[in-house]
XYZ file of C-alpha atoms in Angstrom:
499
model
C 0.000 0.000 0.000
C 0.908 3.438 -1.064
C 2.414 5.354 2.324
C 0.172 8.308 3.078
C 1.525 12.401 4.027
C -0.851 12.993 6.690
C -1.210 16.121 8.628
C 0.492 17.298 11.876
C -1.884 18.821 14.364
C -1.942 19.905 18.413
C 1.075 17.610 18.846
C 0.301 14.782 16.818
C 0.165 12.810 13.435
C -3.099 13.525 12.148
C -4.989 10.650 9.025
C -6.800 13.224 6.651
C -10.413 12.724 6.514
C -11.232 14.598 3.564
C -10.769 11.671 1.108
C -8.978 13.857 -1.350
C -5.170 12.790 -2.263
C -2.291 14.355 -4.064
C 0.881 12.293 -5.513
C 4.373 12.766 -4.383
C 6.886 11.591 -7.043
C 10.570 10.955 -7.032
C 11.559 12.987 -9.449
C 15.097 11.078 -10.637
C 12.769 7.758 -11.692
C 9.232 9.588 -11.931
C 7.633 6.911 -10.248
C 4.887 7.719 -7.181
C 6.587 7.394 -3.948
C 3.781 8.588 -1.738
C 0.627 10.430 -1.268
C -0.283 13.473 0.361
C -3.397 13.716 1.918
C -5.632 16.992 0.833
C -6.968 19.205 3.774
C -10.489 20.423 3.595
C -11.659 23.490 5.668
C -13.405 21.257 8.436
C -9.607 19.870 8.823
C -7.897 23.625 8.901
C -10.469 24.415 11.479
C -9.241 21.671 13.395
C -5.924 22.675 13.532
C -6.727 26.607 13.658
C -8.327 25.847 16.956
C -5.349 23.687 18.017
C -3.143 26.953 17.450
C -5.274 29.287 18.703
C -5.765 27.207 22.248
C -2.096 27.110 22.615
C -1.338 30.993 22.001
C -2.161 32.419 25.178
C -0.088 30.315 27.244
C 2.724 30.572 24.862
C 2.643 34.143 24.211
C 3.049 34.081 28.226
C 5.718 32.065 28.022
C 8.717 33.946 29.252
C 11.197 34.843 26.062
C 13.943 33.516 27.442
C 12.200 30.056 28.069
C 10.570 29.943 23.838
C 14.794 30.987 23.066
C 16.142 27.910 24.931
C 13.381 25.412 22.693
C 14.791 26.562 19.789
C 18.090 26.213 21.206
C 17.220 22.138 21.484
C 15.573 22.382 17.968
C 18.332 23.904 16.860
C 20.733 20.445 18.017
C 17.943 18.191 16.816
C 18.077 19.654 13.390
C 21.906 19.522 13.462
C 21.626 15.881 14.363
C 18.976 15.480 11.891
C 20.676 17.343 9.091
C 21.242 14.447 6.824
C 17.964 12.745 7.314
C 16.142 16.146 6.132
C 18.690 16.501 3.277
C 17.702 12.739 2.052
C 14.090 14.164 2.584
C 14.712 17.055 -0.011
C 16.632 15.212 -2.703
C 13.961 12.515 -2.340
C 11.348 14.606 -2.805
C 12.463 17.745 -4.780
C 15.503 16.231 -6.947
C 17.812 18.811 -5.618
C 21.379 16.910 -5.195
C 22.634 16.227 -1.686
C 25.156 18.718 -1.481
C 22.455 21.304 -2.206
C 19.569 20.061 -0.182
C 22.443 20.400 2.470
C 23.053 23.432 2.123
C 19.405 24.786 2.053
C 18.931 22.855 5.708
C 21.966 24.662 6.497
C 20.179 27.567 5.825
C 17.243 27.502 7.403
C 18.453 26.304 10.563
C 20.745 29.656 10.432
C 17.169 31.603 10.705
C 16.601 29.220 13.637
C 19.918 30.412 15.230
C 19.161 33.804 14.453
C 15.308 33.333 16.223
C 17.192 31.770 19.362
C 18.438 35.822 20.318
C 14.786 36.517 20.701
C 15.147 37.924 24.426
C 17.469 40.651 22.624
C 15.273 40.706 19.622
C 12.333 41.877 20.975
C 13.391 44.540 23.616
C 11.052 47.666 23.300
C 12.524 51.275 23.924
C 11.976 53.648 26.741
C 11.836 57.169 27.478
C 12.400 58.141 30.876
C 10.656 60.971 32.408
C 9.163 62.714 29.290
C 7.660 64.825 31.898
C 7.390 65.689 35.705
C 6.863 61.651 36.947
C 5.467 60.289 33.868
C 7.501 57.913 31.203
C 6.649 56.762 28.018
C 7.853 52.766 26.595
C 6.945 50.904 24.071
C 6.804 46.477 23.896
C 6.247 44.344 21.438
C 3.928 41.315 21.424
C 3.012 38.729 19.379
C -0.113 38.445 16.769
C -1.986 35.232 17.659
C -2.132 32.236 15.072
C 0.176 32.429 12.213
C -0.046 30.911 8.772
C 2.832 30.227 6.514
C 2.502 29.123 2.980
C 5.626 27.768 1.191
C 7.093 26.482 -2.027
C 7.984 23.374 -3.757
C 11.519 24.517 -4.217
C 12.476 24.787 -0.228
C 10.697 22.371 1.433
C 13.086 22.728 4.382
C 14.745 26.012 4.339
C 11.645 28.236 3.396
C 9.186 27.194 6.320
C 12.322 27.498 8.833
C 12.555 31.354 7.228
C 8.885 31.242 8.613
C 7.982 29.287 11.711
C 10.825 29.612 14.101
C 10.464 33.389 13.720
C 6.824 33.776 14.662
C 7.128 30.968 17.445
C 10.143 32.883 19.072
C 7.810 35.618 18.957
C 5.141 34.247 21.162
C 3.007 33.314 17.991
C 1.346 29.705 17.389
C 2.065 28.514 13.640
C 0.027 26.706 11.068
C 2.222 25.788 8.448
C 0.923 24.553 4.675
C 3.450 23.448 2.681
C 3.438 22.343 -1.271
C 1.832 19.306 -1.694
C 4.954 18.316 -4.332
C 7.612 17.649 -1.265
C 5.349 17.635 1.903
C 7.474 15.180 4.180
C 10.242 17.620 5.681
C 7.577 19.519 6.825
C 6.116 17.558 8.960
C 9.325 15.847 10.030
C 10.442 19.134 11.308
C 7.224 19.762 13.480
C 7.685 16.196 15.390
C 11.559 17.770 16.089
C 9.859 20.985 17.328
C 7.541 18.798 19.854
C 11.191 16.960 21.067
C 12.416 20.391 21.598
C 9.661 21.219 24.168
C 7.455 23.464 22.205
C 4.176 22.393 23.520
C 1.395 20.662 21.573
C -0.369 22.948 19.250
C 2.384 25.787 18.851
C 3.222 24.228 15.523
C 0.930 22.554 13.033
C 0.868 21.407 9.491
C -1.937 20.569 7.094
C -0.909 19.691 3.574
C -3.716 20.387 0.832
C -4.537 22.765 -1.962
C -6.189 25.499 -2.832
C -9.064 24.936 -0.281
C -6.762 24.736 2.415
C -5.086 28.269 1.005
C -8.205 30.293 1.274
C -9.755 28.969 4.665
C -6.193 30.215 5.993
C -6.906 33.554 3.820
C -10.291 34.005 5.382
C -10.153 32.434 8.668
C -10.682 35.553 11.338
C -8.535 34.006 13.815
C -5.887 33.970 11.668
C -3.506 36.708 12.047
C -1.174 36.883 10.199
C -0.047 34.799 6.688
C 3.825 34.552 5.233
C 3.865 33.592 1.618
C 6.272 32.034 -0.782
C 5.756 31.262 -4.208
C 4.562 32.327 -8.121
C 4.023 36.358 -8.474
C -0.065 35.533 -9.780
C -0.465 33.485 -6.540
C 1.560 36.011 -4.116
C -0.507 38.627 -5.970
C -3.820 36.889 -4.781
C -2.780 35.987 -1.486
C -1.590 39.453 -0.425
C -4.870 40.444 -2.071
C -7.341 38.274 -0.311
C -5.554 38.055 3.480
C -5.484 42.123 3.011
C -9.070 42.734 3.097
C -9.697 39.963 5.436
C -8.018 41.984 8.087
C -4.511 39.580 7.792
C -1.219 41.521 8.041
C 0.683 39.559 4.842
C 4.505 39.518 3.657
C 4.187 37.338 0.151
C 7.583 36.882 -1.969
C 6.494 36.265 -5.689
C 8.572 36.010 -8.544
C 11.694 36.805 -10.056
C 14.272 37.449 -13.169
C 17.154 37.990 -11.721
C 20.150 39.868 -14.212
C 23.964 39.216 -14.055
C 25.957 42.217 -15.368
C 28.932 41.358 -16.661
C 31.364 44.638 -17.188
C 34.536 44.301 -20.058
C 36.963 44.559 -16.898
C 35.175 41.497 -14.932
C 37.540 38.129 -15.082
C 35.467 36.428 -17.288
C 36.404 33.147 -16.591
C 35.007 33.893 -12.639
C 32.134 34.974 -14.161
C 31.157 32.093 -16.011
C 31.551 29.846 -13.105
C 29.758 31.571 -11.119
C 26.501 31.909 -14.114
C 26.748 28.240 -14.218
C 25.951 27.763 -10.385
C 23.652 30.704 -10.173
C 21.975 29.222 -13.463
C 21.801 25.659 -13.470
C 22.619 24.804 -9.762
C 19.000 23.375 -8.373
C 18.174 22.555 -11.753
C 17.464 26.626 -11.506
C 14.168 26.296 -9.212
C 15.376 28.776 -7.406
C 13.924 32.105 -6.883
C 17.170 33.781 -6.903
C 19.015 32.182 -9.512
C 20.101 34.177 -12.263
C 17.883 33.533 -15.427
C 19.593 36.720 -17.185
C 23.114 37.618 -18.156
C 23.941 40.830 -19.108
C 27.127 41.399 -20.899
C 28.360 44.790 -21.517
C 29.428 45.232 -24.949
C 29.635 42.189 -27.901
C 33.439 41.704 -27.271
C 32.593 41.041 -23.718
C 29.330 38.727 -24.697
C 31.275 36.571 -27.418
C 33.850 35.917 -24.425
C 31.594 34.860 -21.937
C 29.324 33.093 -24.661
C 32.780 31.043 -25.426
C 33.372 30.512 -21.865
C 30.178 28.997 -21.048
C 29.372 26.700 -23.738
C 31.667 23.810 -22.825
C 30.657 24.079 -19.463
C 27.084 23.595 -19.818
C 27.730 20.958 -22.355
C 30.009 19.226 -19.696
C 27.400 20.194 -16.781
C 26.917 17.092 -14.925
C 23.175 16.311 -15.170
C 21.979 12.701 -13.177
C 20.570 11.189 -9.891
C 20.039 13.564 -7.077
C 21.653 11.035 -4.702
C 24.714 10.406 -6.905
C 27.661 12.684 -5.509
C 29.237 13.463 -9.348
C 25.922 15.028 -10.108
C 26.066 19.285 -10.707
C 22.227 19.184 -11.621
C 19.420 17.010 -10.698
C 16.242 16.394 -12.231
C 13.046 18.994 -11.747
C 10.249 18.498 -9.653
C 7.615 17.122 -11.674
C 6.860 15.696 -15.397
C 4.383 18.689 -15.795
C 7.363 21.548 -14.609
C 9.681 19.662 -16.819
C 7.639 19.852 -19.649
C 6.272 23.525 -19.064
C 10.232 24.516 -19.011
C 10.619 22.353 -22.334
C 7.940 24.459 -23.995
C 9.730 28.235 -22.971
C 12.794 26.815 -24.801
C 10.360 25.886 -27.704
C 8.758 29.423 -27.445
C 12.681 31.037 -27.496
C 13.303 29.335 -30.360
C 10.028 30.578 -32.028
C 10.448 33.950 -30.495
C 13.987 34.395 -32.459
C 16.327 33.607 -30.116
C 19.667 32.208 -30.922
C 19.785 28.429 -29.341
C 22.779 28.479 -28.717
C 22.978 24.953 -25.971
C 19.777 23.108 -26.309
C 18.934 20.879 -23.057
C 15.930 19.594 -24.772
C 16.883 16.439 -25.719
C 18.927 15.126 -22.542
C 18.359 11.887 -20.903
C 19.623 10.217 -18.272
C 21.210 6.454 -19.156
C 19.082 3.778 -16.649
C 16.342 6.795 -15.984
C 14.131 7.053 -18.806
C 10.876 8.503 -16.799
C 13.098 10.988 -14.802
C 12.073 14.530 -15.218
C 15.643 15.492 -16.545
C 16.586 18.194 -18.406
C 19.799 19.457 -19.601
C 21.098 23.035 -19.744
C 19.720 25.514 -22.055
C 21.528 29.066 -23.320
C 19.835 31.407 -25.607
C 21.756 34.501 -26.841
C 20.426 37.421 -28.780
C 17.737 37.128 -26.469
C 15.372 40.870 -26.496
C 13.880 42.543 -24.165
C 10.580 42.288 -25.766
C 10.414 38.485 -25.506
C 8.213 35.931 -23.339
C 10.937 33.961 -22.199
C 12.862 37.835 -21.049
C 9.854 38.706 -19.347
C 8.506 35.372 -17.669
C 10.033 33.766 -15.012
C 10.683 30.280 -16.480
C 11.950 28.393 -12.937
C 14.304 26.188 -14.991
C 17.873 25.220 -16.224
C 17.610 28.253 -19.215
C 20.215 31.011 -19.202
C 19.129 33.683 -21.882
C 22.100 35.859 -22.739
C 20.692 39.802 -23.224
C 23.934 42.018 -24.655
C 23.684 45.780 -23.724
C 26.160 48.460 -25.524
C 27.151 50.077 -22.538
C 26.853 50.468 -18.398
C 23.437 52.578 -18.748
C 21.619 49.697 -20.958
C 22.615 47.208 -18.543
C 21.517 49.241 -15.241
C 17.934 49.742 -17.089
C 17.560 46.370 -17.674
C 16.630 44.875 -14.267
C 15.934 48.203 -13.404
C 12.597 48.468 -15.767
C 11.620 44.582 -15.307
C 8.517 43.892 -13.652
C 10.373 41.891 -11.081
C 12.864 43.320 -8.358
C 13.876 40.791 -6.382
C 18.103 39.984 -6.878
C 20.446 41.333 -9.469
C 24.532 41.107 -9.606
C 27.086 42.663 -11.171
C 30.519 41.544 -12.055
C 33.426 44.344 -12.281
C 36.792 44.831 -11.027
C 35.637 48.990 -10.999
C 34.359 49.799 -6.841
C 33.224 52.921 -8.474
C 30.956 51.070 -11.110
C 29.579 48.933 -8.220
C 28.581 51.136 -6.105
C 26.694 53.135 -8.728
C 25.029 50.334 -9.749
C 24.234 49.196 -6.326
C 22.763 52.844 -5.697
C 20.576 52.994 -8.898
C 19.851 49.447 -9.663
C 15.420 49.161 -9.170
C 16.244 45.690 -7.485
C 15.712 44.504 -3.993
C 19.028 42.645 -3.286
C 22.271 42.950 -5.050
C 25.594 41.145 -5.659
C 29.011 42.589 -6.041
C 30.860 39.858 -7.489
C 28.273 37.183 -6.058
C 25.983 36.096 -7.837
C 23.360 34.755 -5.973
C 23.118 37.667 -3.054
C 20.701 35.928 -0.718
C 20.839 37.496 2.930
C 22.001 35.603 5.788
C 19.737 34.865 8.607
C 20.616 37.951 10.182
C 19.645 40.775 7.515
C 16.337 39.978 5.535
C 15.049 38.990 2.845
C 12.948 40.461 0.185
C 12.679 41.663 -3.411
C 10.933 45.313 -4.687
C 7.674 45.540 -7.416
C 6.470 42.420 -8.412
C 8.473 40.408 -6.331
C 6.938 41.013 -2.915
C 3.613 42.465 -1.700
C 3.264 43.845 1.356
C 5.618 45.869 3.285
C 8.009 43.610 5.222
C 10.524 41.420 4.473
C 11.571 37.346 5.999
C 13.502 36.673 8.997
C 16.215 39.047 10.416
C 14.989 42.519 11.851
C 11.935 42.409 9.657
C 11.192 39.161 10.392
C 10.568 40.333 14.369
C 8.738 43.297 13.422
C 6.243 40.999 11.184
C 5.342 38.776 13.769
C 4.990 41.343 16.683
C 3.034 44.517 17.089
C 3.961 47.266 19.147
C 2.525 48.878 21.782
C 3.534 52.044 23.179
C 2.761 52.893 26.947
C 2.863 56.172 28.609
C 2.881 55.644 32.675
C 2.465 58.345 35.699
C 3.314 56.428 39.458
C 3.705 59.928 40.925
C 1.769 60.440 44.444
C 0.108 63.704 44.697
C -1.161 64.097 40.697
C -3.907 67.071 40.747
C -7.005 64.711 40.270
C -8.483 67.902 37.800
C -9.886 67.334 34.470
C -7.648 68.469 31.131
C -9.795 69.372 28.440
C -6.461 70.200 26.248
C -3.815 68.336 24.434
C -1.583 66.486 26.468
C 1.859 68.464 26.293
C 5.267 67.819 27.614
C 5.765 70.323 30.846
């Protein structure tokens, strides 16, 4: 019999009841390795009402005792590390080395959430006037919902959950129904930690599990992950149901590549920022921009042996660069943008249509594409294609290339290679982008800064984990406090003023 994803709610393994399924594959054979079981609301009211009868006594829990749980989740995932990064590759096709690293960084976040007592200090303004003082604390929302990606099944709920539980929050945590087992292997760790029964839940499901979270009224507050169209709606839809939202959508992230930048460093680091993750990443770089045709015939030479040599196979082999994508449909819906670049006019100039993988014939492989001569008035410019396809966009000088990411719908990452400090730091002033690289080319944040794109890459106003990531999950409240004796008891019709 087919093992079943159930659902993890108010400390506990939870069957689904709703009789609906979804398949998990493994994407290196593209057989069915499991099935998810499909939440209906009557099953997120269960476990909103799990979270909600846990808040008050966490939120009361002292800071210092919700830091020292995520100090022991913290060792449990370190001990665990392996186990989750089998999860991933299993589940995702991401190789080992990568799924280790995305672990890696989530439990950073964790790390980062264990400094809560710090984090969450208010301010305080002694005597603003004659026996009176003015402070300001910060508590937490209530229930939480998080709502998170195929593409970090591990890393991008740990951006999420151990930030809002630090916080005093209770969590209800839906994650894609592609790669739903890390998930809930990481709530049974946060029950081993001591975080009691009900602070962390997760229901796996669809669409109908989305909007009771979107419309619930005891839901607080929702953290979002994913496609622009669906962060769109979800910012959309938990906005004027009275949520406070952060959702990350899309992204087409450019490389600029000046005349002065080693070339040879810059190739590497396209094909890693490219292809690495079989590019389902929402920060790799799906755009290089070489600055004059001298520069793009050199990189263009560079790169073609390497992506031709790129290292496509089994996730859980240790030679492979590049695993397979998530699912048949992705793999084929990538397929057809390198059919439409072709169509569009776009010079093919690697084609990783055809690629197979000897003893895997029904894995969802792909090789790695490159398309130069690629305009900015093409699909597969402006769509976000969430696949191994580099398109190559050459720009005459430094002012082409800044307006390039600068004028794209999305905002999220950007990078520019130079030797010139003074080119990078203009760019890095003027760029339209939310994060930028300086000679890195995939600029994610660590745990301790956030993280967060500009336009069409994020709605709402605040950004995951680090400083933002507090702020998010608390709200303040300011408090202005008189303990004098004596205080004439006499009614002030006027403004209250400083005296």
């Amino acid at each position: 019999m087919t093992e079943t994803v159930n659902h993890f709610i108010n400390g506990k393994i939870v069957a689904g009841t709703s009789g609906r399924f979804g398949d998990v594959f493994n994407p290196a054979t593209g057989e069915r390795s499991r099935r998810v079981a499909l939440a209906d609301a009557g099953e997120v009211d269960v476990a909103v009402k799990a979270a909600s009868a846990a808040f008050p006594d966490w939120a009361a829990t002292p800071p210092l005792t919700r830091a020292r749980v995520l100090f022991r989740f913290r060792e449990l995932l370190d001990r665990h590390a392996d186990e989750f990064a089998r999860i991933v590759t299993d589940e995702h096709g991401k190789v080992l080395s990568d799924a280790k690293g995305s672990v890696q960084r989530g439990l950073e976040v964790v790390e980062f959430a264990c400094g809560i007592p710090h984090l969450m200090k208010g301010e305080y303004s002694d005597n603003i006037t004659a026996g009176m003082d003015l402070y300001s604390i910060r508590q937490p929302l209530g229930v939480c919902a998080g709502i998170t990606p195929f593409n970090f099944p591990a890393m991008v709920p740990m951006w999420m959950f151990p930030m809002a539980i630090a916080c005093g929050n209770t969590f209800i945590l839906k994650p894609s129904e592609k790669d739903p087992s890390c998930p809930l292997r990481l709530a049974e760790l946060m029950l081993e930690a001591g975080a009691p029964a009900g602070v962390l839940n997760v229901v796996n499901g669809d669409k109908e599990a989305v909007d009771t979270l979107l419309t619930d009224p005891r839901v607080a507050a929702v953290s979002f992950v994913g496609s622009t169209p669906i962060a769109r709606y979800v910012f959309s839809t938990g906005s004027v149901n009275g949520k406070r939202v952060q959702a990350l959508g899309g992204a087409k992230n450019h490389m600029v590549v000046m005349p002065d930048a080693d070339i040879e460093v810059a190739a590497e680091a396209l094909m890693g920022a490219a292809y690495g993750s079989a590019g389902e990443r929402c920060m790799a770089i799906s755009v290089a921009v070489p600055v004059t045709d001298r520069t793009a015939n050199e990189l263009i030479e560079a790169m073609v042996p390497k992506i031709k040599k790129l290292k496509v196979g089994p996730s859980t082999d240790n030679a492979s660069e590049m695993g397979p994508l998530v699912t048949r449909e992705h793999r084929d819906k990538v397929k057809g943008y390198v059919d439409l670049g072709v169509k569009e006019g776009a010079s093919l100039v690697v084609d990783g249509r055809g690629f197979s993988v000897p003893g895997q014939p029904n894995g969802f492989f792909l090789g790695g594409s490159l398309f130069d001569k690629v305009r900015a008035d093409m699909r597969i410019y402006k769509e976000e294609i969430f696949g191994p396809v580099l398109s190559v966009v050459r720009a005459k000088n430094f002012e082409e290339a800044l307006a390039l990411p600068s004028d794209h719908e999305y905002g999220n990452g950007v990078a520019i290679f130079t030797r010139n400090g003074d080119v990078a730091r203009n760019f890095t002033h003027k760029v339209n982008c939310g994060m930028v690289g300086i000679n890195v080319p995939i600029p994610v944040p660590l745990s301790f800064h956030s993280f967060g794109g500009w336009k069409n890459s994020i709605f709402g106003d605040m950004n995951q984990h680090g400083p933002e990531g507090v702020r998010f999950y608390t709200r303040i409240k300011t408090v202005t406090a008189r303990w004098r004796e004596g205080v004439n008891p006499r009614a002030d019709f006027g403004m209250p003023l400083m005296k």
